[in-house]
Amino acid sequence: MEVTVIGTGRMGSALVRRLASQGFDVYAWNRTRDKLKNLPAKAIDDISQARGVTFIFVSDDEALNAVKGVGGDVIVLSGTYSVGAVTAFNIRFTSMGKGLLAAPVVGGPGDVENGTAIYLVGGPEATYQRVREVFDKLGTVIRLPTVESAMALKLAYNAFLIGTMALLGEYVVLGRTYGVDDDTLKALLTKTVFRDVAEKYLDRMLRPKSPPSFTLALAAKDVHYAVKSAGDAKTPLVISSAVKSLYELLATLGFGNEDYVRAGLLELIGGLREK
């Protein structure tokens, strides 16, 4: 089966490698052609040359709105976008007779490449059945009825996780202020319902060792889309709006490339005041 990936950043590249490892005939396009080097895919010169199942991993709403004339039989939106942008895309492409699904990914590039990612697949069941052979080789699938519901669930999940990281960072600082060392906090958390959070994220927050797979700037974008999508439906997200303001402030002040899990550390915010 032929599969095309449009947008080969970290997630798109990981998907190309996963698809190739599972025996699919993979094509790829990226605005910056150098990002296609060393990928196990045949480069295409224009998105109109996309074939088969076409996964779109472009960066944001603006890039998604610019996608016009894309080829392929079924289009799958796998980036993270606002619900409004997905609705507009859905209207535009289904009117052209193309099948459309939204399948945003829960997990990072490593999960995508290893087949441990979760795909929130929304759209008509008949369309999903046409491409189920592909998803069966990608990871875990959670089915949703519409493209909008799939994207809304992804935004809700991301906003929850991003807000949790901001709070965790603040609680680290509160403990330090009163003489609680980081290991003691971790020991407490690992004995509670927060065990998995502590084991997965606390060391990453306190002792960063490598470039982040998900940056603070990307987190700011995702929470912005969650708040916007809720506002469009007249369902305001008060707490997420505060989290959005924090991440947008940090990104504006030059910390956009930091790991998003570090946003709540007041040492980082204190560093902003010194800039």
mmCIF file of C-alpha atoms in Angstrom:
data_model
loop_
_atom_site.group_PDB
_atom_site.id
_atom_site.type_symbol
_atom_site.label_atom_id
_atom_site.label_comp_id
_atom_site.label_asym_id
_atom_site.label_seq_id
_atom_site.Cartn_x
_atom_site.Cartn_y
_atom_site.Cartn_z
ATOM 1 C CA MET A 1 0.000 0.000 0.000
ATOM 2 C CA GLU A 2 1.209 3.522 -0.806
ATOM 3 C CA VAL A 3 1.442 6.096 1.997
ATOM 4 C CA THR A 4 2.597 9.727 1.862
ATOM 5 C CA VAL A 5 3.774 11.951 4.726
ATOM 6 C CA ILE A 6 3.458 15.724 4.266
ATOM 7 C CA GLY A 7 5.713 17.502 6.762
ATOM 8 C CA THR A 8 8.803 15.676 8.005
ATOM 9 C CA GLY A 9 9.703 17.349 11.256
ATOM 10 C CA ARG A 10 10.413 15.145 14.274
ATOM 11 C CA MET A 11 6.992 13.498 14.286
ATOM 12 C CA GLY A 12 6.618 13.237 10.526
ATOM 13 C CA SER A 13 10.084 11.743 10.164
ATOM 14 C CA ALA A 14 9.323 9.198 12.871
ATOM 15 C CA LEU A 15 6.133 8.239 11.043
ATOM 16 C CA VAL A 16 8.059 7.788 7.783
ATOM 17 C CA ARG A 17 10.460 5.416 9.528
ATOM 18 C CA ARG A 18 7.622 3.485 11.165
ATOM 19 C CA LEU A 19 5.724 3.095 7.899
ATOM 20 C CA ALA A 20 8.841 1.985 6.021
ATOM 21 C CA SER A 21 9.693 -0.551 8.726
ATOM 22 C CA GLN A 22 6.227 -2.063 8.319
ATOM 23 C CA GLY A 23 6.658 -2.604 4.592
ATOM 24 C CA PHE A 24 4.643 0.303 3.176
ATOM 25 C CA ASP A 25 5.708 2.133 0.024
ATOM 26 C CA VAL A 26 6.403 5.566 1.517
ATOM 27 C CA TYR A 27 6.527 8.983 -0.165
ATOM 28 C CA ALA A 28 7.363 12.242 1.597
ATOM 29 C CA TRP A 29 7.306 15.998 1.093
ATOM 30 C CA ASN A 30 8.678 18.834 3.176
ATOM 31 C CA ARG A 31 8.957 22.550 2.506
ATOM 32 C CA THR A 32 12.637 22.329 3.495
ATOM 33 C CA ARG A 33 13.879 19.603 1.189
ATOM 34 C CA ASP A 34 16.986 18.883 3.289
ATOM 35 C CA LYS A 35 14.709 17.322 5.916
ATOM 36 C CA LEU A 36 13.990 14.494 3.483
ATOM 37 C CA LYS A 37 17.623 13.363 3.450
ATOM 38 C CA ASN A 38 18.308 9.932 4.930
ATOM 39 C CA LEU A 39 14.610 9.141 5.287
ATOM 40 C CA PRO A 40 13.391 5.782 3.905
ATOM 41 C CA ALA A 41 10.926 7.477 1.560
ATOM 42 C CA LYS A 42 10.711 8.621 -2.042
ATOM 43 C CA ALA A 43 10.773 12.426 -2.172
ATOM 44 C CA ILE A 44 7.980 14.143 -4.098
ATOM 45 C CA ASP A 45 8.308 17.646 -5.541
ATOM 46 C CA ASP A 46 4.793 18.851 -4.791
ATOM 47 C CA ILE A 47 1.989 17.821 -2.436
ATOM 48 C CA SER A 48 -0.240 17.211 -5.447
ATOM 49 C CA GLN A 49 1.947 14.133 -6.101
ATOM 50 C CA ALA A 50 0.955 12.520 -2.785
ATOM 51 C CA ARG A 51 -0.286 8.936 -3.160
ATOM 52 C CA GLY A 52 -2.548 6.590 -1.266
ATOM 53 C CA VAL A 53 -3.060 7.465 2.413
ATOM 54 C CA THR A 54 -1.698 10.985 2.951
ATOM 55 C CA PHE A 55 -0.689 11.940 6.508
ATOM 56 C CA ILE A 56 -0.381 15.672 7.123
ATOM 57 C CA PHE A 57 2.035 16.771 9.844
ATOM 58 C CA VAL A 58 2.426 20.475 9.041
ATOM 59 C CA SER A 59 3.219 22.733 11.974
ATOM 60 C CA ASP A 60 0.135 24.812 12.793
ATOM 61 C CA ASP A 61 -3.206 26.246 11.670
ATOM 62 C CA GLU A 62 -1.593 28.677 9.263
ATOM 63 C CA ALA A 63 0.361 25.904 7.548
ATOM 64 C CA LEU A 64 -2.730 23.691 7.444
ATOM 65 C CA ASN A 65 -4.807 26.440 5.855
ATOM 66 C CA ALA A 66 -2.116 26.762 3.176
ATOM 67 C CA VAL A 67 -2.460 23.089 2.154
ATOM 68 C CA LYS A 68 -4.194 23.124 -1.202
ATOM 69 C CA GLY A 69 -4.315 20.579 -4.003
ATOM 70 C CA VAL A 70 -2.887 17.732 -1.938
ATOM 71 C CA GLY A 71 -3.002 14.339 -3.620
ATOM 72 C CA GLY A 72 -3.892 10.945 -2.217
ATOM 73 C CA ASP A 73 -7.103 9.000 -1.715
ATOM 74 C CA VAL A 74 -7.610 9.522 2.020
ATOM 75 C CA ILE A 75 -6.158 12.468 3.933
ATOM 76 C CA VAL A 76 -5.226 12.040 7.596
ATOM 77 C CA LEU A 77 -4.596 15.098 9.792
ATOM 78 C CA SER A 78 -2.034 13.984 12.375
ATOM 79 C CA GLY A 79 -0.653 17.305 13.573
ATOM 80 C CA THR A 80 -2.249 19.333 16.390
ATOM 81 C CA TYR A 81 -4.578 22.091 15.200
ATOM 82 C CA SER A 82 -7.524 24.112 16.458
ATOM 83 C CA VAL A 83 -10.931 22.525 16.017
ATOM 84 C CA GLY A 84 -11.988 25.431 13.790
ATOM 85 C CA ALA A 85 -9.075 24.860 11.406
ATOM 86 C CA VAL A 86 -9.919 21.156 11.185
ATOM 87 C CA THR A 87 -13.567 21.925 10.456
ATOM 88 C CA ALA A 88 -12.610 24.324 7.661
ATOM 89 C CA PHE A 89 -10.197 21.770 6.188
ATOM 90 C CA ASN A 90 -12.840 19.057 6.406
ATOM 91 C CA ILE A 91 -15.393 21.134 4.512
ATOM 92 C CA ARG A 92 -12.871 22.055 1.839
ATOM 93 C CA PHE A 93 -11.573 18.560 1.131
ATOM 94 C CA THR A 94 -14.666 16.409 1.558
ATOM 95 C CA SER A 95 -16.391 18.668 -0.970
ATOM 96 C CA MET A 96 -13.680 17.509 -3.394
ATOM 97 C CA GLY A 97 -14.639 13.878 -2.849
ATOM 98 C CA LYS A 98 -11.611 12.955 -0.738
ATOM 99 C CA GLY A 99 -11.899 10.853 2.400
ATOM 100 C CA LEU A 100 -10.717 12.666 5.519
ATOM 101 C CA LEU A 101 -9.770 11.529 9.007
ATOM 102 C CA ALA A 102 -8.181 13.315 11.930
ATOM 103 C CA ALA A 103 -5.632 11.165 13.755
ATOM 104 C CA PRO A 104 -3.617 13.322 16.168
ATOM 105 C CA VAL A 105 -0.948 11.412 18.038
ATOM 106 C CA VAL A 106 -0.493 10.967 21.782
ATOM 107 C CA GLY A 107 3.191 10.258 22.332
ATOM 108 C CA GLY A 108 6.529 11.484 21.083
ATOM 109 C CA PRO A 109 8.681 10.639 18.067
ATOM 110 C CA GLY A 110 10.106 7.577 19.801
ATOM 111 C CA ASP A 111 6.619 6.234 20.455
ATOM 112 C CA VAL A 112 5.650 6.801 16.825
ATOM 113 C CA GLU A 113 8.729 4.990 15.526
ATOM 114 C CA ASN A 114 8.410 2.119 18.003
ATOM 115 C CA GLY A 115 4.699 1.563 17.425
ATOM 116 C CA THR A 116 3.704 2.528 20.991
ATOM 117 C CA ALA A 117 1.946 5.806 20.129
ATOM 118 C CA ILE A 118 -1.812 6.303 20.514
ATOM 119 C CA TYR A 119 -3.787 7.578 17.511
ATOM 120 C CA LEU A 120 -7.065 9.390 18.177
ATOM 121 C CA VAL A 121 -8.805 8.595 14.904
ATOM 122 C CA GLY A 122 -11.937 10.594 14.151
ATOM 123 C CA GLY A 123 -14.111 10.480 11.057
ATOM 124 C CA PRO A 124 -16.524 8.226 9.156
ATOM 125 C CA GLU A 125 -16.224 4.515 9.845
ATOM 126 C CA ALA A 126 -16.273 3.702 6.130
ATOM 127 C CA THR A 127 -13.265 5.967 5.581
ATOM 128 C CA TYR A 128 -11.420 4.433 8.528
ATOM 129 C CA GLN A 129 -11.998 0.917 7.238
ATOM 130 C CA ARG A 130 -10.361 1.909 3.933
ATOM 131 C CA VAL A 131 -7.099 2.694 5.745
ATOM 132 C CA ARG A 132 -7.312 0.389 8.756
ATOM 133 C CA GLU A 133 -4.495 -1.741 7.371
ATOM 134 C CA VAL A 134 -2.162 1.206 7.915
ATOM 135 C CA PHE A 135 -3.319 2.051 11.433
ATOM 136 C CA ASP A 136 -3.076 -1.586 12.488
ATOM 137 C CA LYS A 137 0.699 -1.257 11.975
ATOM 138 C CA LEU A 138 1.133 2.102 13.700
ATOM 139 C CA GLY A 139 0.065 1.675 17.319
ATOM 140 C CA THR A 140 -3.020 1.844 19.522
ATOM 141 C CA VAL A 141 -6.153 3.378 17.975
ATOM 142 C CA ILE A 142 -8.943 5.127 19.865
ATOM 143 C CA ARG A 143 -11.883 5.746 17.531
ATOM 144 C CA LEU A 144 -13.968 8.908 17.684
ATOM 145 C CA PRO A 145 -17.023 9.817 15.611
ATOM 146 C CA THR A 146 -15.817 13.028 13.947
ATOM 147 C CA VAL A 147 -12.614 14.816 13.008
ATOM 148 C CA GLU A 148 -13.583 17.586 15.428
ATOM 149 C CA SER A 149 -13.987 15.240 18.401
ATOM 150 C CA ALA A 150 -10.609 13.621 17.725
ATOM 151 C CA MET A 151 -8.831 16.976 17.664
ATOM 152 C CA ALA A 152 -10.738 18.223 20.717
ATOM 153 C CA LEU A 153 -9.635 15.156 22.689
ATOM 154 C CA LYS A 154 -6.004 15.716 21.670
ATOM 155 C CA LEU A 155 -6.168 19.365 22.724
ATOM 156 C CA ALA A 156 -7.791 18.418 26.038
ATOM 157 C CA TYR A 157 -5.101 15.820 26.720
ATOM 158 C CA ASN A 158 -2.246 18.157 25.811
ATOM 159 C CA ALA A 159 -3.652 21.030 27.867
ATOM 160 C CA PHE A 160 -4.039 18.714 30.868
ATOM 161 C CA LEU A 161 -0.489 17.386 30.583
ATOM 162 C CA ILE A 162 1.054 20.817 29.973
ATOM 163 C CA GLY A 163 -0.815 22.318 32.931
ATOM 164 C CA THR A 164 0.249 19.412 35.141
ATOM 165 C CA MET A 165 3.906 20.059 34.307
ATOM 166 C CA ALA A 166 3.567 23.748 35.191
ATOM 167 C CA LEU A 167 2.056 22.874 38.569
ATOM 168 C CA LEU A 168 4.653 20.198 39.275
ATOM 169 C CA GLY A 169 7.449 22.707 38.683
ATOM 170 C CA GLU A 170 5.887 25.184 41.095
ATOM 171 C CA TYR A 171 5.537 22.497 43.762
ATOM 172 C CA VAL A 172 9.234 21.631 43.393
ATOM 173 C CA VAL A 173 10.068 25.257 44.106
ATOM 174 C CA LEU A 174 7.672 25.436 47.062
ATOM 175 C CA GLY A 175 9.323 22.389 48.615
ATOM 176 C CA ARG A 176 12.815 23.773 48.092
ATOM 177 C CA THR A 177 11.776 27.054 49.697
ATOM 178 C CA TYR A 178 11.049 25.223 52.945
ATOM 179 C CA GLY A 179 13.956 22.787 52.872
ATOM 180 C CA VAL A 180 12.360 19.826 51.051
ATOM 181 C CA ASP A 181 14.923 18.336 48.684
ATOM 182 C CA ASP A 182 13.889 17.088 45.263
ATOM 183 C CA ASP A 183 14.486 13.414 46.070
ATOM 184 C CA THR A 184 12.146 13.599 49.067
ATOM 185 C CA LEU A 185 9.416 15.098 46.916
ATOM 186 C CA LYS A 186 9.926 12.349 44.370
ATOM 187 C CA ALA A 187 9.804 9.688 47.101
ATOM 188 C CA LEU A 188 6.415 11.034 48.211
ATOM 189 C CA LEU A 189 4.987 11.229 44.720
ATOM 190 C CA THR A 190 6.069 7.689 43.843
ATOM 191 C CA LYS A 191 3.988 6.398 46.763
ATOM 192 C CA THR A 192 0.831 8.066 45.493
ATOM 193 C CA VAL A 193 -1.402 8.226 42.440
ATOM 194 C CA PHE A 194 1.253 10.525 40.908
ATOM 195 C CA ARG A 195 3.872 7.785 40.726
ATOM 196 C CA ASP A 196 3.953 7.524 36.933
ATOM 197 C CA VAL A 197 4.146 11.307 36.554
ATOM 198 C CA ALA A 198 7.073 11.530 38.958
ATOM 199 C CA GLU A 199 8.978 8.642 37.410
ATOM 200 C CA LYS A 200 8.506 9.866 33.853
ATOM 201 C CA TYR A 201 8.850 13.620 34.213
ATOM 202 C CA LEU A 202 10.549 14.730 37.436
ATOM 203 C CA ASP A 203 14.131 13.830 36.494
ATOM 204 C CA ARG A 204 13.550 15.251 33.023
ATOM 205 C CA MET A 205 12.415 18.487 34.635
ATOM 206 C CA LEU A 206 15.216 18.761 37.177
ATOM 207 C CA ARG A 207 18.153 17.299 35.264
ATOM 208 C CA PRO A 208 17.698 17.888 31.534
ATOM 209 C CA LYS A 209 20.234 15.898 29.500
ATOM 210 C CA SER A 210 19.251 16.219 25.860
ATOM 211 C CA PRO A 211 17.337 18.501 23.482
ATOM 212 C CA PRO A 212 13.614 18.317 24.227
ATOM 213 C CA SER A 213 11.268 16.323 22.013
ATOM 214 C CA PHE A 214 8.518 18.849 22.791
ATOM 215 C CA THR A 215 9.408 22.486 23.344
ATOM 216 C CA LEU A 216 7.828 25.204 25.406
ATOM 217 C CA ALA A 217 6.862 27.087 22.224
ATOM 218 C CA LEU A 218 4.964 24.054 20.925
ATOM 219 C CA ALA A 219 3.215 23.689 24.274
ATOM 220 C CA ALA A 220 2.163 27.341 24.132
ATOM 221 C CA LYS A 221 0.661 26.746 20.686
ATOM 222 C CA ASP A 222 -1.288 23.680 21.784
ATOM 223 C CA VAL A 223 -2.786 25.298 24.889
ATOM 224 C CA HIS A 224 -3.654 28.342 22.793
ATOM 225 C CA TYR A 225 -5.567 26.082 20.393
ATOM 226 C CA ALA A 226 -7.349 24.372 23.294
ATOM 227 C CA VAL A 227 -8.451 27.700 24.771
ATOM 228 C CA LYS A 228 -9.445 29.049 21.350
ATOM 229 C CA SER A 229 -11.445 25.945 20.454
ATOM 230 C CA ALA A 230 -13.291 26.062 23.772
ATOM 231 C CA GLY A 231 -13.962 29.767 23.350
ATOM 232 C CA ASP A 232 -15.326 29.216 19.852
ATOM 233 C CA ALA A 233 -17.838 26.818 21.428
ATOM 234 C CA LYS A 234 -18.584 29.303 24.247
ATOM 235 C CA THR A 235 -17.047 26.953 26.820
ATOM 236 C CA PRO A 236 -14.257 29.017 28.423
ATOM 237 C CA LEU A 237 -11.300 27.221 30.002
ATOM 238 C CA VAL A 238 -10.312 29.454 32.910
ATOM 239 C CA ILE A 239 -7.397 27.445 34.312
ATOM 240 C CA SER A 240 -6.009 26.566 30.888
ATOM 241 C CA SER A 241 -6.143 30.275 29.999
ATOM 242 C CA ALA A 242 -3.761 30.969 32.887
ATOM 243 C CA VAL A 243 -1.462 28.158 31.743
ATOM 244 C CA LYS A 244 -1.579 29.559 28.205
ATOM 245 C CA SER A 245 -0.491 32.983 29.475
ATOM 246 C CA LEU A 246 2.467 31.472 31.335
ATOM 247 C CA TYR A 247 3.743 29.504 28.361
ATOM 248 C CA GLU A 248 3.200 32.342 25.910
ATOM 249 C CA LEU A 249 5.073 34.745 28.204
ATOM 250 C CA LEU A 250 8.027 32.379 28.539
ATOM 251 C CA ALA A 251 8.119 31.769 24.790
ATOM 252 C CA THR A 252 7.965 35.494 24.037
ATOM 253 C CA LEU A 253 10.829 36.152 26.423
ATOM 254 C CA GLY A 254 13.162 33.718 24.696
ATOM 255 C CA PHE A 255 12.573 30.327 26.315
ATOM 256 C CA GLY A 256 10.633 28.772 23.475
ATOM 257 C CA ASN A 257 13.256 26.071 22.885
ATOM 258 C CA GLU A 258 13.285 24.908 26.518
ATOM 259 C CA ASP A 259 11.680 21.591 27.413
ATOM 260 C CA TYR A 260 8.046 22.373 28.172
ATOM 261 C CA VAL A 261 8.174 20.417 31.444
ATOM 262 C CA ARG A 262 10.406 23.122 32.973
ATOM 263 C CA ALA A 263 7.943 26.001 32.620
ATOM 264 C CA GLY A 264 6.779 25.961 36.240
ATOM 265 C CA LEU A 265 10.212 26.211 37.802
ATOM 266 C CA LEU A 266 10.462 29.647 39.333
ATOM 267 C CA GLU A 267 14.239 29.615 38.834
ATOM 268 C CA LEU A 268 13.496 29.798 35.121
ATOM 269 C CA ILE A 269 11.043 32.650 35.618
ATOM 270 C CA GLY A 270 13.589 34.370 37.871
ATOM 271 C CA GLY A 271 16.100 34.021 35.044
ATOM 272 C CA LEU A 272 13.674 35.915 32.827
ATOM 273 C CA ARG A 273 13.774 38.878 35.177
ATOM 274 C CA GLU A 274 17.541 39.043 34.833
ATOM 275 C CA LYS A 275 17.474 39.158 31.006
#
